Short mmCIF file of C-alpha atoms in Angstrom, two decimals:
data_model
loop_
_atom_site.label_atom_id
_atom_site.label_comp_id
_atom_site.label_asym_id
_atom_site.label_seq_id
_atom_site.Cartn_x
_atom_site.Cartn_y
_atom_site.Cartn_z
CA UNK A 1 45.76 18.97 196.15
CA UNK A 2 44.05 20.15 192.88
CA UNK A 3 44.54 23.88 193.92
CA UNK A 4 48.28 23.61 194.31
CA UNK A 5 48.71 22.00 190.91
CA UNK A 6 47.02 25.17 189.20
CA UNK A 7 49.12 27.70 190.79
CA UNK A 8 52.24 25.95 189.15
CA UNK A 9 50.48 26.18 185.70
CA UNK A 10 50.15 30.08 186.20
CA UNK A 11 53.79 30.43 187.08
CA UNK A 12 54.97 28.63 184.07
CA UNK A 13 52.87 30.92 181.84
CA UNK A 14 54.30 33.84 183.36
CA UNK A 15 57.86 32.69 182.74
CA UNK A 16 57.16 31.96 179.08
CA UNK A 17 55.63 35.47 178.67
CA UNK A 18 58.72 37.17 180.39
CA UNK A 19 61.09 34.98 177.98
CA UNK A 20 59.26 36.08 175.01
CA UNK A 21 59.30 39.59 175.93
CA UNK A 22 63.14 39.56 176.42
CA UNK A 23 63.49 37.87 173.08
CA UNK A 24 61.40 40.49 171.40
CA UNK A 25 63.51 43.26 172.91
CA UNK A 26 66.71 41.43 172.14
CA UNK A 27 65.75 41.18 168.53
CA UNK A 28 64.68 44.82 168.00
CA UNK A 29 68.19 45.90 169.52
CA UNK A 30 70.10 43.74 167.34
CA UNK A 31 67.93 44.86 164.29
CA UNK A 32 68.66 48.50 165.24
CA UNK A 33 72.55 47.40 165.56
CA UNK A 34 72.68 45.91 162.26
CA UNK A 35 70.87 48.83 160.51
CA UNK A 36 73.22 51.24 161.93
CA UNK A 37 76.28 49.30 161.04
CA UNK A 38 74.90 49.27 157.55
CA UNK A 39 74.46 53.08 157.48
CA UNK A 40 78.03 53.58 158.80
CA UNK A 41 79.13 51.35 155.85
CA UNK A 42 77.19 53.61 153.45
CA UNK A 43 78.53 56.69 154.69
CA UNK A 44 82.17 55.32 154.75
CA UNK A 45 82.00 54.33 151.10
CA UNK A 46 80.45 57.79 150.29
CA UNK A 47 83.50 59.48 151.92
CA UNK A 48 85.81 57.14 150.17
CA UNK A 49 84.12 58.29 146.66
CA UNK A 50 84.47 61.76 147.69
CA UNK A 51 88.25 61.08 148.60
CA UNK A 52 88.79 59.24 145.37
CA UNK A 53 87.32 62.18 143.47
CA UNK A 54 89.50 64.57 145.34
CA UNK A 55 92.63 62.32 144.62
CA UNK A 56 91.66 62.32 140.98
CA UNK A 57 91.38 66.14 140.95
CA UNK A 58 94.90 66.62 142.64
CA UNK A 59 96.29 64.10 140.12
CA UNK A 60 95.03 65.71 137.01
CA UNK A 61 95.57 69.36 138.15
CA UNK A 62 99.05 68.21 139.07
CA UNK A 63 99.71 66.56 135.68
CA UNK A 64 98.24 69.49 133.88
CA UNK A 65 100.44 71.99 135.96
CA UNK A 66 103.50 69.70 134.84
CA UNK A 67 102.54 69.95 131.23
CA UNK A 68 102.27 73.66 131.58
CA UNK A 69 105.61 74.10 132.67
CA UNK A 70 106.80 71.90 129.74
CA UNK A 71 104.77 74.39 127.43
CA UNK A 72 106.14 77.55 128.87
CA UNK A 73 109.85 76.15 128.18
CA UNK A 74 108.72 75.08 124.79
CA UNK A 75 107.19 78.76 124.04
CA UNK A 76 110.56 80.30 125.24
CA UNK A 77 112.27 78.36 122.57
CA UNK A 78 109.56 79.01 119.93
CA UNK A 79 109.94 82.80 120.78
CA UNK A 80 113.79 82.79 120.31
CA UNK A 81 113.66 80.90 116.88
CA UNK A 82 111.01 83.57 115.73
CA UNK A 83 113.48 86.35 116.88
CA UNK A 84 116.26 84.35 115.19
CA UNK A 85 114.61 85.31 111.73
CA UNK A 86 114.93 88.97 112.53
CA UNK A 87 118.41 88.71 113.67
CA UNK A 88 119.32 87.00 110.51
CA UNK A 89 117.72 89.79 108.67
CA UNK A 90 119.74 92.34 110.44
CA UNK A 91 123.04 90.45 110.09
CA UNK A 92 122.63 89.85 106.19
CA UNK A 93 123.76 92.80 106.42
CA UNK A 94 120.55 94.84 106.90
CA UNK A 95 117.86 93.40 104.88
CA UNK A 96 115.16 95.36 103.13
CA UNK A 97 112.57 93.95 105.52
CA UNK A 98 114.26 95.21 108.54
CA UNK A 99 116.32 98.29 107.37
CA UNK A 100 114.16 100.76 109.53
CA UNK A 101 113.32 100.99 113.35
CA UNK A 102 109.49 100.86 112.40
CA UNK A 103 109.95 97.76 110.37
CA UNK A 104 112.06 96.13 113.31
CA UNK A 105 109.31 97.19 115.81
CA UNK A 106 106.50 95.81 113.51
CA UNK A 107 108.40 92.61 113.27
CA UNK A 108 108.68 92.13 117.00
CA UNK A 109 105.02 93.07 117.47
CA UNK A 110 104.18 90.37 114.84
CA UNK A 111 106.37 87.80 116.76
CA UNK A 112 104.67 88.70 120.14
CA UNK A 113 101.25 88.42 118.58
CA UNK A 114 101.88 85.03 117.03
CA UNK A 115 103.45 83.60 120.51
CA UNK A 116 100.36 84.71 122.19
CA UNK A 117 98.16 82.92 119.65
CA UNK A 118 100.30 79.90 119.68
CA UNK A 119 100.16 79.72 123.62
CA UNK A 120 96.35 79.99 123.59
CA UNK A 121 96.15 77.35 120.96
CA UNK A 122 98.57 74.99 122.72
CA UNK A 123 96.62 75.31 126.17
CA UNK A 124 93.39 74.74 124.36
CA UNK A 125 94.92 71.42 122.90
CA UNK A 126 96.08 70.35 126.43
CA UNK A 127 92.46 70.69 127.32
CA UNK A 128 91.34 68.67 124.55
CA UNK A 129 93.82 65.95 125.63
CA UNK A 130 92.40 65.90 129.32
CA UNK A 131 88.90 65.81 127.91
CA UNK A 132 89.83 62.80 125.92
CA UNK A 133 90.81 60.80 129.14
CA UNK A 134 87.04 60.35 129.58
CA UNK A 135 87.37 57.59 127.11
CA UNK A 136 90.34 55.88 129.19
CA UNK A 137 89.90 53.12 131.80
CA UNK A 138 89.35 54.41 135.33
CA UNK A 139 92.43 55.07 137.63
CA UNK A 140 92.80 52.70 140.87
CA UNK A 141 95.10 54.54 143.08
CA UNK A 142 95.34 51.86 145.67
CA UNK A 143 96.06 48.11 144.41
CA UNK A 144 93.51 45.71 145.67
CA UNK A 145 90.89 48.41 146.96
CA UNK A 146 87.69 49.07 145.03
CA UNK A 147 88.58 52.91 144.69
CA UNK A 148 88.61 54.45 141.46
CA UNK A 149 88.42 57.95 139.60
CA UNK A 150 88.15 59.12 136.13
CA UNK A 151 87.77 62.26 134.08
CA UNK A 152 84.09 62.93 133.39
CA UNK A 153 84.78 65.93 131.16
CA UNK A 154 87.28 68.94 130.60
CA UNK A 155 85.81 72.04 128.80
CA UNK A 156 88.12 75.18 127.98
CA UNK A 157 87.02 78.74 127.63
CA UNK A 158 88.94 81.70 126.44
CA UNK A 159 88.41 84.63 128.64
CA UNK A 160 89.28 88.43 128.41
CA UNK A 161 90.80 90.50 131.41
CA UNK A 162 87.21 91.14 132.63
CA UNK A 163 86.72 87.24 132.95
CA UNK A 164 84.36 87.35 130.04
CA UNK A 165 84.04 84.50 127.40
CA UNK A 166 85.72 86.16 124.15
CA UNK A 167 83.46 83.88 122.10
CA UNK A 168 80.36 85.71 123.22
CA UNK A 169 79.21 87.82 120.38
CA UNK A 170 77.96 90.38 123.03
CA UNK A 171 81.71 90.76 124.48
CA UNK A 172 83.64 93.58 122.89
CA UNK A 173 87.06 92.97 124.19
CA UNK A 174 88.28 89.89 122.39
CA UNK A 175 91.87 89.90 123.68
CA UNK A 176 92.46 86.62 125.63
CA UNK A 177 93.91 87.17 129.10
CA UNK A 178 92.95 83.84 130.61
CA UNK A 179 92.16 80.25 129.50
CA UNK A 180 89.85 78.66 131.96
CA UNK A 181 89.30 74.70 131.98
CA UNK A 182 86.38 73.30 133.91
CA UNK A 183 87.32 69.72 134.79
CA UNK A 184 84.84 67.29 136.00
CA UNK A 185 86.25 64.27 137.87
CA UNK A 186 84.08 61.21 139.26
CA UNK A 187 85.37 59.13 142.18
CA UNK A 188 83.94 55.66 143.06
CA UNK A 189 84.01 53.59 146.16
CA UNK A 190 82.22 50.28 145.72
CA UNK A 191 78.74 51.26 144.23
CA UNK A 192 78.88 54.93 145.59
CA UNK A 193 80.07 57.69 143.30
CA UNK A 194 80.85 61.37 143.79
CA UNK A 195 81.83 64.09 141.36
CA UNK A 196 83.80 67.14 141.91
CA UNK A 197 84.51 70.19 139.72
CA UNK A 198 88.08 71.70 139.53
CA UNK A 199 88.34 75.20 137.64
CA UNK A 200 91.85 75.92 136.29
CA UNK A 201 92.79 79.26 135.12
CA UNK A 202 95.91 79.85 132.93
CA UNK A 203 97.02 83.46 132.67
CA UNK A 204 98.41 84.57 129.11
CA UNK A 205 101.29 87.13 129.62
CA UNK A 206 101.17 90.55 128.37
CA UNK A 207 104.07 90.16 126.24
CA UNK A 208 106.44 87.32 125.24
CA UNK A 209 109.30 89.82 124.60
CA UNK A 210 111.35 91.84 127.05
CA UNK A 211 112.16 94.90 125.50
CA UNK A 212 114.24 96.25 128.54
CA UNK A 213 116.68 93.24 128.25
CA UNK A 214 117.97 93.49 124.60
CA UNK A 215 120.60 91.80 122.63
CA UNK A 216 122.93 93.84 120.65
CA UNK A 217 123.36 92.68 116.91
CA UNK A 218 125.77 94.30 114.90
CA UNK A 219 125.04 95.00 111.29
CA UNK A 220 126.43 96.66 108.11
CA UNK A 221 124.17 99.67 107.83
CA UNK A 222 124.13 101.54 104.47
CA UNK A 223 124.02 105.24 105.17
CA UNK A 224 123.92 108.27 103.01
CA UNK A 225 127.05 110.26 102.59
CA UNK A 226 126.31 113.83 103.59
CA UNK A 227 129.61 115.39 102.29
CA UNK A 228 129.17 115.29 98.82
CA UNK A 229 131.99 116.48 96.41
CA UNK A 230 132.67 116.46 92.74
CA UNK A 231 135.58 113.95 93.25
CA UNK A 232 133.21 111.34 94.89
CA UNK A 233 130.75 111.60 91.98
CA UNK A 234 133.56 110.96 89.47
CA UNK A 235 135.82 108.91 91.44
CA UNK A 236 134.64 105.58 90.49
CA UNK A 237 137.27 102.86 90.10
CA UNK A 238 135.94 99.76 88.46
CA UNK A 239 136.02 96.77 90.39
CA UNK A 240 137.31 93.33 88.94
CA UNK A 241 134.57 91.14 90.18
CA UNK A 242 131.88 90.29 87.49
CA UNK A 243 128.24 90.98 88.16
CA UNK A 244 127.41 87.14 88.29
CA UNK A 245 130.16 86.59 90.89
CA UNK A 246 128.88 89.55 92.96
CA UNK A 247 125.37 88.07 93.28
CA UNK A 248 126.68 84.81 94.57
CA UNK A 249 128.87 86.58 97.05
CA UNK A 250 125.76 88.81 98.27
CA UNK A 251 123.69 85.86 98.70
CA UNK A 252 126.36 84.19 100.78
CA UNK A 253 126.80 87.20 102.91
CA UNK A 254 130.38 87.59 101.52
CA UNK A 255 130.10 91.01 100.19
CA UNK A 256 129.35 94.56 101.64
CA UNK A 257 126.88 97.10 100.36
CA UNK A 258 127.21 99.30 98.41
CA UNK A 259 127.85 96.50 95.96
CA UNK A 260 129.94 97.01 92.77
CA UNK A 261 130.86 95.05 89.93
CA UNK A 262 132.19 95.07 86.51
CA UNK A 263 129.73 93.95 83.53
CA UNK A 264 131.39 91.26 81.44
CA UNK A 265 130.74 90.88 77.65
CA UNK A 266 128.19 87.97 78.23
CA UNK A 267 126.08 89.84 80.95
CA UNK A 268 123.10 92.25 80.32
CA UNK A 269 120.94 94.60 82.76
CA UNK A 270 118.05 92.39 82.35
CA UNK A 271 119.72 89.12 83.37
CA UNK A 272 121.31 91.10 86.30
CA UNK A 273 118.12 92.45 87.53
CA UNK A 274 116.41 89.11 87.29
CA UNK A 275 119.04 87.45 89.35
CA UNK A 276 118.30 89.76 92.36
CA UNK A 277 116.42 88.17 95.49
CA UNK A 278 113.10 90.01 96.55
CA UNK A 279 114.98 91.37 99.55
CA UNK A 280 117.71 92.91 97.29
CA UNK A 281 117.54 96.53 96.64
CA UNK A 282 118.84 97.35 93.14
CA UNK A 283 119.51 101.02 94.33
CA UNK A 284 122.55 99.24 96.65
CA UNK A 285 124.21 98.11 93.42
CA UNK A 286 126.61 100.14 91.06
CA UNK A 287 127.39 98.17 87.69
CA UNK A 288 130.32 99.41 85.68
CA UNK A 289 130.22 98.75 82.00
CA UNK A 290 132.69 99.63 79.12
CA UNK A 291 129.61 98.87 76.41
CA UNK A 292 126.40 100.80 77.50
CA UNK A 293 124.59 99.54 74.20
CA UNK A 294 125.38 96.08 74.67
CA UNK A 295 124.85 95.85 78.43
CA UNK A 296 121.57 97.90 78.65
CA UNK A 297 119.91 97.82 75.26
CA UNK A 298 118.02 94.90 73.35
CA UNK A 299 116.54 95.98 70.01
CA UNK A 300 117.09 99.55 70.93
CA UNK A 301 118.10 101.74 73.93
CA UNK A 302 114.48 103.28 74.20
CA UNK A 303 112.11 102.50 77.11
CA UNK A 304 114.78 100.83 79.34
CA UNK A 305 113.49 100.04 83.08
CA UNK A 306 116.42 100.29 85.27
CA UNK A 307 114.75 99.57 88.51
CA UNK A 308 116.79 102.06 90.38
CA UNK A 309 120.14 100.37 89.80
CA UNK A 310 123.23 102.57 89.31
CA UNK A 311 125.22 102.26 86.19
CA UNK A 312 128.51 103.94 85.45
CA UNK A 313 129.50 104.29 81.79
CA UNK A 314 133.20 104.36 80.85
CA UNK A 315 134.36 107.59 79.62
CA UNK A 316 135.81 105.85 76.55
CA UNK A 317 132.65 104.29 75.54
CA UNK A 318 131.90 105.81 72.03
CA UNK A 319 128.89 103.59 71.33
CA UNK A 320 126.10 105.79 72.69
CA UNK A 321 122.96 104.99 70.91
CA UNK A 322 121.06 107.20 68.53
CA UNK A 323 118.11 107.58 70.75
CA UNK A 324 117.96 107.44 74.42
CA UNK A 325 114.15 107.98 75.20
CA UNK A 326 111.57 106.84 77.81
CA UNK A 327 114.29 105.77 80.28
CA UNK A 328 112.61 104.80 83.55
CA UNK A 329 113.85 104.67 87.11
CA UNK A 330 117.46 105.19 85.94
CA UNK A 331 120.63 106.15 88.01
CA UNK A 332 122.89 106.57 85.08
CA UNK A 333 126.62 108.13 85.46
CA UNK A 334 128.52 108.85 82.17
CA UNK A 335 132.10 109.65 83.02
CA UNK A 336 132.58 111.95 80.09
CA UNK A 337 130.42 113.18 77.00
CA UNK A 338 127.15 111.88 76.35
CA UNK A 339 126.70 112.00 72.44
CA UNK A 340 123.19 111.50 71.15
CA UNK A 341 122.77 111.33 67.37
CA UNK A 342 119.04 112.21 67.47
CA UNK A 343 116.79 112.96 70.50
CA UNK A 344 116.58 112.43 74.39
CA UNK A 345 112.85 112.84 75.19
CA UNK A 346 110.18 111.33 77.60
CA UNK A 347 112.82 110.59 80.18
CA UNK A 348 111.14 109.16 83.33
CA UNK A 349 107.77 109.29 81.89
CA UNK A 350 106.38 106.14 83.65
CA UNK A 351 108.90 105.77 86.29
CA UNK A 352 110.10 107.07 89.67
CA UNK A 353 112.44 110.02 90.28
CA UNK A 354 115.76 109.14 88.38
CA UNK A 355 119.09 110.75 87.90
CA UNK A 356 121.54 111.17 84.85
CA UNK A 357 125.02 112.55 85.31
CA UNK A 358 127.29 113.37 82.51
CA UNK A 359 130.36 115.65 82.06
CA UNK A 360 129.17 117.15 78.93
CA UNK A 361 126.27 116.67 76.72
CA UNK A 362 125.77 116.82 72.86
CA UNK A 363 122.22 116.15 71.55
CA UNK A 364 122.02 116.40 67.69
CA UNK A 365 118.22 117.32 67.87
CA UNK A 366 116.04 117.75 71.05
CA UNK A 367 116.23 117.26 74.80
CA UNK A 368 112.81 117.88 76.05
CA UNK A 369 109.77 116.14 77.77
CA UNK A 370 111.57 115.20 80.78
CA UNK A 371 109.39 113.56 83.76
CA UNK A 372 110.76 113.14 87.27
CA UNK A 373 114.27 113.44 85.93
CA UNK A 374 117.42 115.05 87.52
CA UNK A 375 119.80 115.80 84.53
CA UNK A 376 123.24 116.74 85.72
CA UNK A 377 126.14 118.44 83.74
CA UNK A 378 129.11 118.54 85.80
CA UNK A 379 131.93 119.49 83.56
CA UNK A 380 135.54 118.03 84.28
CA UNK A 381 137.81 117.96 87.20
CA UNK A 382 140.15 120.24 85.43
CA UNK A 383 138.17 123.65 85.42
CA UNK A 384 140.43 124.83 82.56
CA UNK A 385 138.92 122.17 80.32
CA UNK A 386 135.29 123.59 79.79
CA UNK A 387 132.60 121.16 79.17
CA UNK A 388 130.16 121.39 76.10
CA UNK A 389 126.36 121.73 76.33
CA UNK A 390 125.10 121.44 72.88
CA UNK A 391 121.72 120.70 71.08
CA UNK A 392 120.26 121.50 67.99
CA UNK A 393 116.50 122.56 68.36
CA UNK A 394 114.96 122.55 71.80
CA UNK A 395 116.03 122.18 75.12
CA UNK A 396 113.04 122.04 77.64
CA UNK A 397 112.77 120.96 81.41
CA UNK A 398 109.30 120.15 82.73
CA UNK A 399 107.23 117.71 84.84
CA UNK A 400 109.17 117.79 88.22
CA UNK A 401 112.51 117.73 86.66
CA UNK A 402 115.77 119.54 87.27
CA UNK A 403 118.41 120.57 85.02
CA UNK A 404 121.48 121.04 87.12
CA UNK A 405 124.91 122.68 86.07
CA UNK A 406 128.13 123.66 87.37
CA UNK A 407 128.59 126.83 85.48
CA UNK A 408 132.33 126.99 86.46
CA UNK A 409 133.07 124.10 84.24
CA UNK A 410 130.82 124.87 81.16
CA UNK A 411 131.90 126.77 77.86
CA UNK A 412 130.70 130.51 78.51
CA UNK A 413 129.25 130.57 74.99
CA UNK A 414 127.05 127.48 75.84
CA UNK A 415 125.86 129.13 78.87
CA UNK A 416 124.76 132.42 77.06
CA UNK A 417 122.86 130.38 74.58
CA UNK A 418 121.14 128.37 77.42
CA UNK A 419 120.12 131.57 79.19
CA UNK A 420 118.21 132.51 76.17
CA UNK A 421 116.70 129.21 74.82
CA UNK A 422 116.03 126.89 77.77
CA UNK A 423 112.44 126.69 78.52
CA UNK A 424 110.35 125.32 81.57
CA UNK A 425 106.76 123.95 82.02
CA UNK A 426 105.07 122.15 84.97
CA UNK A 427 107.23 122.61 87.72
CA UNK A 428 110.46 122.19 85.85
CA UNK A 429 113.71 123.95 87.26
CA UNK A 430 117.26 124.76 86.84
CA UNK A 431 119.68 124.55 89.65
CA UNK A 432 123.37 125.86 89.32
CA UNK A 433 126.53 126.02 91.20
CA UNK A 434 129.51 128.45 91.18
CA UNK A 435 132.37 129.10 93.43
CA UNK A 436 132.28 132.84 92.60
CA UNK A 437 129.87 135.05 94.77
CA UNK A 438 129.29 137.72 91.87
CA UNK A 439 128.68 134.89 89.01
CA UNK A 440 125.11 134.11 88.19
CA UNK A 441 122.96 132.34 85.90
CA UNK A 442 119.84 134.18 84.80
CA UNK A 443 117.20 133.65 82.27
CA UNK A 444 117.12 136.21 79.36
CA UNK A 445 114.66 137.44 76.72
CA UNK A 446 115.45 137.42 73.06
CA UNK A 447 116.79 140.99 73.19
CA UNK A 448 119.28 139.68 75.74
CA UNK A 449 117.60 141.58 78.86
CA UNK A 450 117.04 139.64 82.08
CA UNK A 451 113.89 138.24 82.89
CA UNK A 452 113.79 138.67 86.22
CA UNK A 453 110.44 137.06 87.02
CA UNK A 454 111.24 133.95 85.13
CA UNK A 455 114.46 133.57 86.71
CA UNK A 456 112.91 133.78 90.24
CA UNK A 457 110.44 131.16 89.25
CA UNK A 458 112.71 128.79 87.61
CA UNK A 459 116.32 129.12 88.52
CA UNK A 460 117.72 128.38 91.99
CA UNK A 461 121.57 128.77 92.92
CA UNK A 462 122.87 126.40 95.74
CA UNK A 463 124.71 127.73 98.49
CA UNK A 464 127.40 124.89 98.37
CA UNK A 465 128.35 121.93 96.14
CA UNK A 466 127.05 119.34 98.71
CA UNK A 467 123.74 121.04 98.63
CA UNK A 468 123.69 121.37 94.89
CA UNK A 469 124.27 117.67 94.39
CA UNK A 470 121.71 116.72 97.10
CA UNK A 471 119.05 118.85 95.39
CA UNK A 472 119.67 117.23 92.22
CA UNK A 473 119.41 113.73 93.35
CA UNK A 474 122.83 112.59 93.96
CA UNK A 475 123.13 110.40 96.83
CA UNK A 476 126.46 108.43 97.72
CA UNK A 477 126.27 105.51 100.01
CA UNK A 478 128.45 104.01 102.49
CA UNK A 479 128.56 100.97 104.89
CA UNK A 480 128.93 101.27 108.58
CA UNK A 481 128.86 98.58 111.21
CA UNK A 482 126.38 99.45 113.74
CA UNK A 483 124.67 97.87 116.79
CA UNK A 484 120.97 97.38 116.76
CA UNK A 485 118.80 96.29 119.79
CA UNK A 486 116.74 92.93 119.57
CA UNK A 487 114.28 92.13 122.41
CA UNK A 488 114.95 88.83 124.14
CA UNK A 489 112.05 86.44 125.05
CA UNK A 490 110.39 87.00 128.36
CA UNK A 491 110.07 84.22 130.79
CA UNK A 492 106.70 83.09 131.47
CA UNK A 493 105.42 83.31 135.12
CA UNK A 494 103.29 80.84 136.96
CA UNK A 495 99.90 82.38 136.15
CA UNK A 496 98.16 79.06 137.38
CA UNK A 497 94.93 78.98 139.58
CA UNK A 498 93.00 76.19 140.75
CA UNK A 499 89.60 75.94 142.54
CA UNK A 500 87.54 72.94 143.55
CA UNK A 501 83.68 72.89 143.86
CA UNK A 502 82.17 70.15 145.97
#
């Protein structure tokens, strides 16, 4: 009986060992299962963090592209506003800053350059605004879920066509073709974080102007009259508008060039010139005066700077000054006889080329030391009324000046004296015109013989009257309405690329 009881004890021990073994195995399997579940959770939250970073990248890139479209529309408007300044210059009529094709082309090139620089500047500003979002709160795309994203940084670089940073001192090509923005976005899911890098590339257009699609702008263009005649030189009819009224009309675009006015008793040349705006050319103005001395002269009539203005003196103005010396940059038309009680010397000595036109001339002493001056004696409309050229001591043409005469309208005796006594120096010259093929003006020696050599050097016969006047500095202007092409703004294409680095 004792042996049987011992066998039962052994069976109990074996059963207990088997139970312990199974429990150990079960615990091992349960621990492995729990660890695997934990790993799956980590992987899942990591994927969610990447997905959050991707959502952030899409959100910020889409928002940036939307801002870029608005910027392109803004740049279109800015370009048109700049072109409107050129159009306004053309419509004035044609202003001094745009009265040549070169000036207009230069203006358009300046607009194009300014728009490129402004576009680059505004893109850089958009990048700075994007970078500033790193200080903002994190974005939560789904309510109630622990998934967020936010900007870590946004850095912009200006690149040339070869994708080189133009701020690099070793890069020679500084023309900006692209703006590259490197955007870093961080995504979060619970405690897991992932970061993505997005690279935007914004293309800068080659031009903001479309020169093939132009807008026609009508303007009043001042042109030179190529068919000059005696009648046109002395056909001036004084206008009724005062010079102060004319300036107001020009500034309000209510007058056409060449501009003409009648000087009033209270108006002076200095006041008139001072009233002109910087873009007004004094050469486009013609002022009629019945009193040369009062309008032009201050203490005396010497040393007056006309700044290129055209002044027409009434034929009946007998108040010519005793001296008329050192006139500068004048275009002076005297519709009659210029009588000087003393000298005319040093004309144009410190100025640009100037022109003085008279019908006849009486100088009580000398006409000499001319500089850069065209001095014309054209006589009267009626050729039977011969004009006088009279001087007392010396008549000399020098220093790039021309003495111009219509020998058909001048006293023969005065021409004979002129042939003997006129002198020349330093490229001074005499130009004459006659309707008669066999009629000539020559220089003569004291014994009345022709000085052929001096005549060849200093005397020129004009082939026709228009050429005669042109060579003597006469230019008549007229206004024409002409269309001028102005470029239109070029629409900016997409030029936007996005690349994401994981």
